[in-house]
Amino acid sequence: GDSVTQMEGPVTLSEEAFLTINCTYTATGYPSLFWYVQYPGEGLQLLLKATKADDKGSNKGFEATYRKETTSFHLEKGSVQVSDSAVYFCALSHSSASKIIFGSGTRLSIRP
Amino acid sequence: NAGVTQTPKFQVLKTGQSMTLQCAQDMNHEYMSWYRQDPGMGLRLIHYSVGAGITDQGEVPNGYNVSRSTTEDFPLRLLSAAPSQTSVYFCASSYSTGANVLTFGAGSRLTVL
């Protein structure tokens, strides 16, 4: 079945560092891919998405490119801030499906 | 404010007690779902609904019941709580099934003693 694998956390970086959180997936066909973010004490919210191969999703300085050849959707940000401290979830969904499959989440902590 | 509303935010139960977690959305979303979040396990789907009167099981449905009598409401019932059900529960909805963006509630933290 379909699955999503994320790099294990926690990830701790200094402010202004470059961020990469790896995400790979296993799926048939061409799913849509998502990154959700969960700030402390809150529910998840969509950060960005991509619906087809080579699409780049972007939001709040974060980017991720849908790579069909490597089945990956890595999250990147050029200069992180303390306010980016959160848990990040990679997810996939098919247009014909009634389920969204989430990775296990990666906790990110940014030091001032 | 439009969105997904969950109640209660916190609840402590004793083993064997029953309770209902409430979820309501005012966005006219057809699809609603319940997840549980446990450390190191990510989000696991408990039950979901693709419309009023239609429900189906997710990957961890045992010990939970749901119903969907209206488009707006999707309560999650624990009939006989167990310590293994200690978790944070999230309700989420979207316009339809498939590759649509989920809107999440703020979560309900349940502790079963």
XYZ file of N, CA and C in Angstrom:
675
model
N 0.810 -1.195 0.000
C 0.000 0.000 0.000
C 0.852 1.257 0.000
N 0.184 2.366 -0.137
C 0.876 3.657 -0.154
C 1.478 3.962 1.209
N 2.603 4.664 1.199
C 3.244 5.043 2.463
C 4.108 6.274 2.270
N 4.401 6.930 3.388
C 5.248 8.116 3.405
C 6.308 7.930 4.483
N 7.551 8.213 4.133
C 8.657 8.087 5.075
C 9.357 9.434 5.224
N 9.466 9.890 6.457
C 10.140 11.153 6.742
C 11.397 10.899 7.555
N 12.331 11.833 7.458
C 13.515 11.755 8.299
C 13.095 11.893 9.750
N 13.794 11.139 10.597
C 13.454 11.177 12.007
C 13.997 12.437 12.646
N 13.256 12.953 13.599
C 13.748 14.099 14.336
C 14.186 13.678 15.723
N 14.356 14.619 16.615
C 14.169 16.038 16.318
C 15.349 16.630 15.548
N 15.047 17.694 14.827
C 16.061 18.450 14.115
C 16.228 19.778 14.839
N 17.460 20.090 15.223
C 17.744 21.339 15.920
C 18.728 22.151 15.091
N 18.347 23.390 14.786
C 19.179 24.277 13.985
C 19.280 25.637 14.657
N 20.293 26.388 14.272
C 20.405 27.779 14.706
C 19.634 28.669 13.746
N 19.195 29.792 14.264
C 18.469 30.752 13.426
C 19.310 31.124 12.207
N 18.644 31.270 11.076
C 19.228 31.621 9.776
C 19.917 30.442 9.096
N 19.900 29.277 9.668
C 20.483 28.093 9.018
C 19.579 27.634 7.881
N 20.164 26.796 6.991
C 19.418 26.195 5.896
C 18.753 24.903 6.385
N 17.503 24.734 5.982
C 16.734 23.574 6.437
C 16.401 22.641 5.289
N 16.595 21.351 5.518
C 16.042 20.322 4.641
C 15.415 19.244 5.508
N 14.176 18.907 5.232
C 13.526 17.753 5.859
C 13.154 16.796 4.728
N 13.722 15.607 4.788
C 13.521 14.638 3.709
C 12.184 13.921 3.823
N 11.586 13.689 2.664
C 10.341 12.933 2.583
C 10.363 12.098 1.310
N 10.144 10.811 1.436
C 9.992 9.947 0.278
C 8.675 9.197 0.400
N 8.166 8.760 -0.731
C 6.873 8.100 -0.701
C 6.874 6.854 -1.574
N 5.930 5.983 -1.280
C 5.653 4.809 -2.105
C 4.181 4.867 -2.471
N 3.907 4.881 -3.769
C 2.512 4.982 -4.199
C 2.398 4.558 -5.654
N 1.228 4.066 -5.993
C 0.943 3.815 -7.398
C 0.420 5.097 -8.032
N 0.620 5.223 -9.314
C 0.079 6.373 -10.026
C 0.741 7.682 -9.644
N -0.073 8.731 -9.636
C 0.444 10.090 -9.436
C -0.331 10.794 -8.326
N 0.086 10.549 -7.088
C -0.636 11.191 -5.974
C -0.310 12.672 -5.887
N -1.127 13.408 -5.170
C -0.782 14.758 -4.750
C 0.028 14.661 -3.466
N 0.946 15.605 -3.280
C 1.832 15.593 -2.121
C 1.673 16.882 -1.325
N 1.787 16.760 -0.021
C 1.522 17.880 0.880
C 2.591 17.947 1.976
N 2.800 19.159 2.475
C 3.461 19.365 3.747
C 2.492 20.119 4.646
N 2.276 19.536 5.840
C 1.486 20.191 6.870
C 2.422 20.570 8.019
N 2.044 21.622 8.762
C 2.824 22.058 9.913
C 1.916 22.119 11.133
N 2.465 21.701 12.265
C 1.723 21.747 13.531
C 2.522 22.566 14.534
N 2.026 23.755 14.858
C 2.655 24.586 15.873
C 2.228 24.102 17.250
N 3.016 24.379 18.271
C 2.716 23.857 19.619
C 1.292 24.150 20.057
N 0.608 23.104 20.500
C -0.736 23.254 21.032
C -1.831 23.458 19.996
N -1.502 23.309 18.736
C -2.490 23.547 17.681
C -2.693 22.315 16.815
N -3.724 22.389 15.965
C -3.929 21.358 14.965
C -3.016 21.587 13.768
N -3.018 20.628 12.843
C -2.194 20.760 11.651
C -2.801 21.787 10.708
N -1.948 22.408 9.928
C -2.417 23.302 8.874
C -1.541 23.106 7.648
N -2.151 23.292 6.489
C -1.420 23.091 5.246
C -0.309 24.121 5.109
N 0.889 23.663 4.769
C 2.005 24.556 4.488
C 2.152 24.753 2.981
N 2.192 23.657 2.233
C 2.276 23.745 0.781
C 1.872 22.411 0.165
N 1.629 22.429 -1.148
C 1.271 21.194 -1.822
C 1.742 21.229 -3.273
N 1.782 20.047 -3.887
C 2.107 19.909 -5.307
C 1.258 18.772 -5.856
N 0.702 18.961 -7.027
C -0.261 17.988 -7.541
C 0.252 17.155 -8.696
N 1.401 17.512 -9.282
C 1.938 16.684 -10.354
C 3.450 16.793 -10.382
N 4.066 15.844 -11.095
C 5.518 15.762 -11.158
C 6.133 17.077 -11.629
N 7.239 17.454 -10.957
C 8.031 18.652 -11.231
C 7.371 19.932 -10.726
N 6.189 19.847 -10.178
C 5.565 21.016 -9.544
C 6.374 21.412 -8.316
N 6.447 22.700 -8.058
C 7.072 23.199 -6.837
C 6.002 23.901 -6.017
N 5.817 23.453 -4.791
C 4.947 24.150 -3.855
C 5.788 25.089 -3.014
N 5.213 26.245 -2.653
C 5.962 27.191 -1.841
C 5.011 28.007 -0.975
N 5.513 28.403 0.213
C 4.716 29.202 1.136
C 5.613 29.600 2.300
N 5.532 30.822 2.751
C 6.263 31.329 3.924
C 7.763 31.068 3.829
N 8.328 31.055 2.633
C 9.754 30.824 2.458
C 10.138 29.365 2.329
N 9.171 28.464 2.570
C 9.401 27.031 2.403
C 9.107 26.624 0.955
N 9.863 25.614 0.488
C 9.645 25.081 -0.851
C 9.789 23.565 -0.829
N 9.092 22.913 -1.766
C 9.265 21.477 -1.967
C 8.919 21.172 -3.411
N 9.724 20.313 -4.051
C 9.512 19.967 -5.448
C 9.132 18.496 -5.563
N 8.091 18.225 -6.307
C 7.580 16.873 -6.545
C 8.511 16.184 -7.529
N 9.288 15.212 -7.039
C 10.239 14.487 -7.874
C 9.754 13.058 -8.087
N 9.201 12.818 -9.260
C 8.661 11.493 -9.552
C 9.772 10.465 -9.676
N 10.893 10.849 -10.252
C 11.968 9.883 -10.514
C 12.608 9.369 -9.232
N 12.608 10.201 -8.183
C 13.175 9.768 -6.902
C 12.090 9.572 -5.843
N 10.853 9.668 -6.231
C 9.687 9.584 -5.323
C 9.932 10.374 -4.039
N 10.267 11.648 -4.208
C 10.605 12.473 -3.058
C 9.876 13.810 -3.094
N 9.787 14.420 -1.923
C 9.132 15.737 -1.783
C 9.783 16.421 -0.592
N 11.049 16.699 -0.684
C 11.827 17.248 0.418
C 11.464 18.710 0.674
N 11.358 19.060 1.955
C 11.017 20.424 2.359
C 12.294 21.213 2.614
N 12.370 22.435 2.071
C 13.563 23.262 2.235
C 13.170 24.688 2.600
N 14.089 25.329 3.353
C 13.962 26.762 3.618
C 15.362 27.325 3.757
N 15.586 28.451 3.135
C 16.941 28.992 3.079
C 17.440 29.579 4.383
N 16.548 30.116 5.216
C 16.967 30.791 6.438
C 15.841 30.659 7.464
N 16.018 29.732 8.403
C 14.933 29.468 9.350
C 14.910 30.496 10.476
N 13.729 30.645 11.066
C 13.521 31.552 12.187
C 13.014 30.759 13.392
N 13.137 31.365 14.556
C 12.649 30.709 15.769
C 11.171 30.340 15.628
N 10.427 31.175 14.951
C 8.984 30.953 14.774
C 8.669 29.744 13.881
N 9.684 29.175 13.234
C 9.478 27.968 12.411
C 9.502 26.693 13.249
N 9.792 26.813 14.531
C 9.805 25.640 15.418
C 8.415 25.027 15.454
N 8.331 23.763 15.059
C 7.032 23.097 14.912
C 7.298 21.640 14.520
N 6.224 20.899 14.349
C 6.315 19.539 13.796
C 5.810 19.584 12.357
N 6.571 18.995 11.446
C 6.252 19.021 10.025
C 5.896 17.616 9.550
N 4.764 17.529 8.827
C 4.268 16.252 8.337
C 4.212 16.262 6.818
N 4.768 15.239 6.209
C 4.627 15.011 4.780
C 3.426 14.091 4.573
N 2.685 14.277 3.491
C 1.473 13.475 3.279
C 1.205 13.310 1.786
N 0.453 12.276 1.451
C 0.042 12.078 0.067
C -1.417 11.675 -0.008
N -2.015 11.937 -1.154
C -3.407 11.563 -1.387
C -3.642 11.399 -2.880
N -4.480 10.424 -3.218
C -4.884 10.239 -4.603
C -6.215 10.926 -4.846
N -6.432 11.394 -6.049
C -7.682 12.078 -6.376
C -8.874 11.149 -6.236
N -8.644 9.853 -6.361
C -9.748 8.898 -6.283
C -9.915 8.309 -4.896
N -9.084 8.716 -3.954
C -9.060 8.069 -2.640
C -9.819 8.891 -1.613
N -10.189 8.226 -0.531
C -10.860 8.913 0.567
C -9.968 8.995 1.795
N -8.675 8.788 1.616
C -7.762 8.841 2.752
C -6.538 9.658 2.383
N -6.024 10.369 3.357
C -4.751 11.049 3.217
C -3.768 10.328 4.115
N -2.604 9.969 3.570
C -1.616 9.203 4.321
C -0.521 10.144 4.787
N -0.280 10.124 6.097
C 0.705 11.011 6.701
C 1.975 10.252 7.066
N 3.114 10.957 6.985
C 4.340 10.451 7.568
C 4.287 10.615 9.080
N 5.339 10.188 9.749
C 5.346 10.185 11.216
C 5.671 11.537 11.822
N 6.025 12.511 10.998
C 6.300 13.850 11.502
C 7.756 14.055 11.885
N 8.230 15.280 11.713
C 9.597 15.655 12.084
C 9.522 16.917 12.942
N 10.023 16.800 14.166
C 10.013 17.960 15.062
C 11.225 18.825 14.771
N 10.987 20.113 14.557
C 12.043 21.078 14.265
C 12.127 22.093 15.385
N 13.323 22.287 15.922
C 13.558 23.316 16.945
C 14.633 24.261 16.450
N 14.366 25.557 16.527
C 15.311 26.570 16.074
C 15.818 27.347 17.283
N 17.155 27.376 17.437
C 17.778 28.118 18.527
C 18.015 29.560 18.100
N 17.749 30.525 19.015
C 18.011 31.942 18.680
C 19.496 32.193 18.434
N -15.954 32.390 13.533
C -14.943 32.084 12.529
C -15.209 30.713 11.936
N -15.094 30.621 10.615
C -15.291 29.349 9.939
C -14.169 28.400 10.318
N -14.501 27.118 10.383
C -13.469 26.155 10.699
C -14.037 24.904 11.318
N -13.147 24.134 11.946
C -13.507 22.897 12.613
C -13.398 23.109 14.127
N -14.474 22.830 14.828
C -14.528 23.021 16.269
C -14.610 21.685 16.970
N -13.680 21.444 17.878
C -13.661 20.211 18.661
C -13.897 20.530 20.126
N -14.691 19.696 20.784
C -14.867 19.780 22.227
C -14.934 18.387 22.821
N -14.448 18.199 24.051
C -13.698 19.163 24.854
C -12.245 19.225 24.421
N -11.491 20.171 24.931
C -10.061 20.259 24.632
C -9.265 19.272 25.488
N -9.739 19.047 26.688
C -9.075 18.107 27.597
C -10.141 17.251 28.286
N -9.792 15.983 28.523
C -10.702 15.088 29.223
C -9.904 13.994 29.902
N -10.271 13.698 31.143
C -9.686 12.564 31.868
C -10.797 11.571 32.150
N -10.580 10.326 31.797
C -11.561 9.266 32.016
C -10.939 8.142 32.838
N -11.803 7.380 33.465
C -11.355 6.145 34.090
C -11.610 4.980 33.132
N -10.834 3.945 33.248
C -11.018 2.771 32.408
C -12.457 2.271 32.495
N -13.042 2.028 31.308
C -14.410 1.530 31.259
C -15.465 2.599 31.076
N -15.123 3.847 31.311
C -16.095 4.915 31.104
C -16.302 5.175 29.615
N -17.410 5.800 29.317
C -17.690 6.145 27.929
C -17.716 7.664 27.784
N -17.487 8.120 26.576
C -17.583 9.553 26.312
C -17.658 9.778 24.805
N -18.021 11.002 24.457
C -18.103 11.404 23.057
C -17.270 12.645 22.833
N -16.410 12.591 21.846
C -15.687 13.769 21.384
C -16.504 14.391 20.254
N -16.769 15.682 20.399
C -17.599 16.367 19.420
C -16.741 17.059 18.358
N -17.255 17.056 17.138
C -16.604 17.751 16.033
C -17.677 18.393 15.171
N -17.525 19.672 14.893
C -18.469 20.384 14.042
C -17.702 21.291 13.084
N -18.185 21.345 11.838
C -17.576 22.263 10.866
C -18.684 23.060 10.182
N -18.354 24.302 9.833
C -19.352 25.193 9.227
C -18.948 25.609 7.821
N -18.197 24.756 7.145
C -17.703 25.063 5.810
C -18.428 24.254 4.727
N -19.459 23.519 5.120
C -20.210 22.675 4.196
C -19.318 21.618 3.532
N -18.343 21.127 4.306
C -17.462 20.083 3.789
C -18.164 18.737 3.802
N -17.987 17.979 2.719
C -18.577 16.644 2.642
C -17.757 15.623 3.427
N -16.448 15.765 3.385
C -15.560 14.777 3.967
C -15.158 15.191 5.381
N -15.291 14.253 6.331
C -14.827 14.487 7.704
C -14.115 13.242 8.207
N -13.181 13.434 9.115
C -12.363 12.316 9.570
C -11.876 12.547 10.989
N -11.504 11.445 11.624
C -10.890 11.495 12.955
C -9.535 10.813 12.897
N -8.534 11.492 13.493
C -7.186 10.942 13.615
C -6.811 10.913 15.093
N -5.914 10.011 15.427
C -5.256 10.086 16.714
C -3.764 10.295 16.496
N -3.163 11.063 17.399
C -1.746 11.379 17.284
C -1.033 10.885 18.528
N -0.098 9.990 18.328
C 0.686 9.436 19.422
C 2.166 9.670 19.148
N 2.969 9.844 20.202
C 4.405 10.113 20.018
C 5.063 9.054 19.141
N 5.790 9.509 18.122
C 6.514 8.602 17.240
C 5.665 7.842 16.248
N 4.341 8.043 16.294
C 3.439 7.276 15.413
C 2.794 8.172 14.360
N 3.015 9.444 14.442
C 2.374 10.327 13.482
C 0.870 10.353 13.683
N 0.158 10.538 12.607
C -1.307 10.581 12.622
C -1.858 9.279 12.064
N -2.787 8.677 12.775
C -3.425 7.459 12.299
C -4.929 7.694 12.173
N -5.460 7.281 11.041
C -6.866 7.504 10.727
C -7.734 6.504 11.476
N -8.742 7.016 12.193
C -9.630 6.152 12.974
C -10.883 5.807 12.158
N -11.656 6.821 11.803
C -12.855 6.677 10.978
C -12.974 7.898 10.082
N -13.711 7.735 9.000
C -13.966 8.867 8.144
C -15.365 8.774 7.547
N -15.803 9.891 6.972
C -17.132 9.955 6.373
C -17.067 10.791 5.107
N -17.677 10.301 4.049
C -17.675 11.039 2.779
C -18.982 11.795 2.561
N -19.871 11.744 3.546
C -21.116 12.495 3.461
C -22.069 12.035 4.536
N -23.140 12.797 4.733
C -24.127 12.447 5.756
C -24.661 11.045 5.517
N -24.677 10.249 6.574
C -25.169 8.886 6.515
C -24.168 7.851 6.057
N -22.945 8.287 5.764
C -21.919 7.369 5.243
C -20.667 7.454 6.114
N -20.265 6.322 6.684
C -19.031 6.284 7.458
C -18.236 5.048 7.076
N -16.948 5.084 7.339
C -16.095 3.932 7.036
C -14.926 3.921 7.998
N -14.279 2.755 8.107
C -13.182 2.580 9.035
C -11.860 3.017 8.428
N -11.011 3.571 9.293
C -9.638 3.860 8.917
C -8.726 2.731 9.332
N -7.503 3.054 9.713
C -6.542 2.012 10.049
C -6.601 1.555 11.499
N -7.190 2.348 12.403
C -7.256 1.963 13.822
C -8.656 2.193 14.367
N -9.692 1.497 13.876
C -11.072 1.785 14.272
C -11.544 1.110 15.556
N -10.814 0.100 16.038
C -11.306 -0.686 17.171
C -11.430 0.166 18.429
N -12.590 0.043 19.082
C -12.848 0.775 20.318
C -13.534 2.112 20.102
N -13.787 2.455 18.848
C -14.394 3.756 18.521
C -15.610 3.557 17.603
N -16.625 4.379 17.827
C -17.775 4.418 16.934
C -17.996 5.835 16.440
N -18.555 5.947 15.240
C -18.889 7.260 14.693
C -20.255 7.186 14.030
N -20.832 8.345 13.809
C -22.054 8.482 13.035
C -22.009 9.833 12.336
N -22.780 9.985 11.293
C -22.809 11.248 10.554
C -24.262 11.502 10.138
N -25.011 12.077 11.059
C -26.429 12.338 10.787
C -26.630 13.662 10.060
N -25.679 14.576 10.160
C -25.745 15.848 9.451
C -24.416 16.104 8.754
N -24.404 17.018 7.811
C -23.148 17.380 7.154
C -22.169 18.017 8.128
N -22.706 18.753 9.120
C -21.862 19.570 9.987
C -21.155 18.791 11.103
N -21.779 17.715 11.591
C -21.304 17.075 12.821
C -20.784 15.663 12.589
N -19.716 15.322 13.313
C -19.125 13.988 13.176
C -18.548 13.579 14.534
N -19.383 13.144 15.463
C -18.896 12.780 16.796
C -18.174 11.439 16.816
N -17.210 11.348 17.723
C -16.435 10.112 17.925
C -16.764 9.579 19.317
N -17.229 8.354 19.396
C -17.643 7.762 20.664
C -16.669 6.686 21.114
N -16.312 6.777 22.391
C -15.555 5.710 23.038
C -16.524 5.012 23.976
N -16.841 3.764 23.723
C -17.876 3.071 24.487
C -17.371 2.562 25.828
N -16.109 2.137 25.874
C -15.507 1.623 27.101
C -14.018 1.952 27.038
N -13.659 3.102 27.605
C -12.308 3.619 27.431
C -11.252 2.687 28.033
N -10.106 2.644 27.349
C -8.963 1.865 27.798
C -7.728 2.758 27.831
N -6.753 2.460 28.688
C -5.535 3.295 28.743
C -4.847 3.439 27.383
N -4.986 2.442 26.510
C -4.375 2.520 25.177
C -5.003 3.601 24.304
N -6.138 4.130 24.744
C -6.787 5.204 23.999
C -6.363 6.589 24.470
N -5.447 6.636 25.409
C -4.845 7.917 25.780
C -4.094 8.466 24.583
N -4.484 9.670 24.155
C -3.935 10.208 22.910
C -4.446 11.624 22.713
N -3.978 12.243 21.659
C -4.552 13.498 21.195
C -5.348 13.196 19.928
N -6.589 13.640 19.917
C -7.483 13.336 18.806
C -7.750 14.586 17.981
N -7.673 14.412 16.673
C -7.934 15.523 15.760
C -9.058 15.161 14.805
N -9.965 16.102 14.650
C -10.991 16.020 13.625
C -10.535 16.878 12.453
N -10.787 16.410 11.242
C -10.378 17.149 10.051
C -11.449 17.018 8.979
N -11.594 18.043 8.162
C -12.596 17.997 7.103
C -12.030 18.576 5.817
N -12.681 18.228 4.710
C -12.322 18.827 3.429
C -13.550 18.866 2.534
N -13.438 19.651 1.469
C -14.584 19.863 0.581
C -15.088 18.543 0.011
N -14.159 17.679 -0.374
C -14.552 16.372 -0.891
C -13.419 15.397 -0.651
N -13.587 14.193 -1.091
C -12.524 13.214 -0.930
C -11.427 13.466 -1.965
N -10.397 12.682 -1.870
C -9.331 12.805 -2.836
C -8.300 13.846 -2.427
N -7.688 14.412 -3.399
C -6.530 15.281 -3.143
C -6.949 16.690 -2.749
N -7.741 16.772 -1.717
C -8.170 18.067 -1.211
C -7.513 18.365 0.114
N -7.375 19.611 0.409
C -6.700 20.057 1.606
C -7.581 19.835 2.823
N -7.005 19.258 3.875
C -7.719 19.052 5.123
C -7.633 20.288 6.011
N -8.750 20.609 6.653
C -8.788 21.621 7.702
C -8.937 20.896 9.025
N -8.010 21.153 9.940
C -7.989 20.441 11.214
C -8.588 21.289 12.340
N -9.178 20.584 13.306
C -9.528 21.208 14.563
C -8.292 21.344 15.445
N -8.477 21.967 16.607
C -7.346 22.249 17.502
C -6.941 21.044 18.334
N -7.752 19.996 18.322
C -7.383 18.779 19.030
C -8.073 18.624 20.372
N -8.207 17.364 20.787
C -8.758 17.011 22.095
C -7.791 16.037 22.757
N -7.278 16.435 23.920
C -6.327 15.562 24.621
C -7.088 14.702 25.614
N -7.015 13.393 25.428
C -7.738 12.444 26.275
C -6.751 11.602 27.066
N -6.993 11.521 28.365
C -6.206 10.651 29.234
C -7.134 9.635 29.870
N -6.767 8.360 29.746
C -7.565 7.280 30.350
C -6.723 6.634 31.446
N -7.240 6.712 32.675
C -6.504 6.193 33.829
C -6.862 4.739 34.114
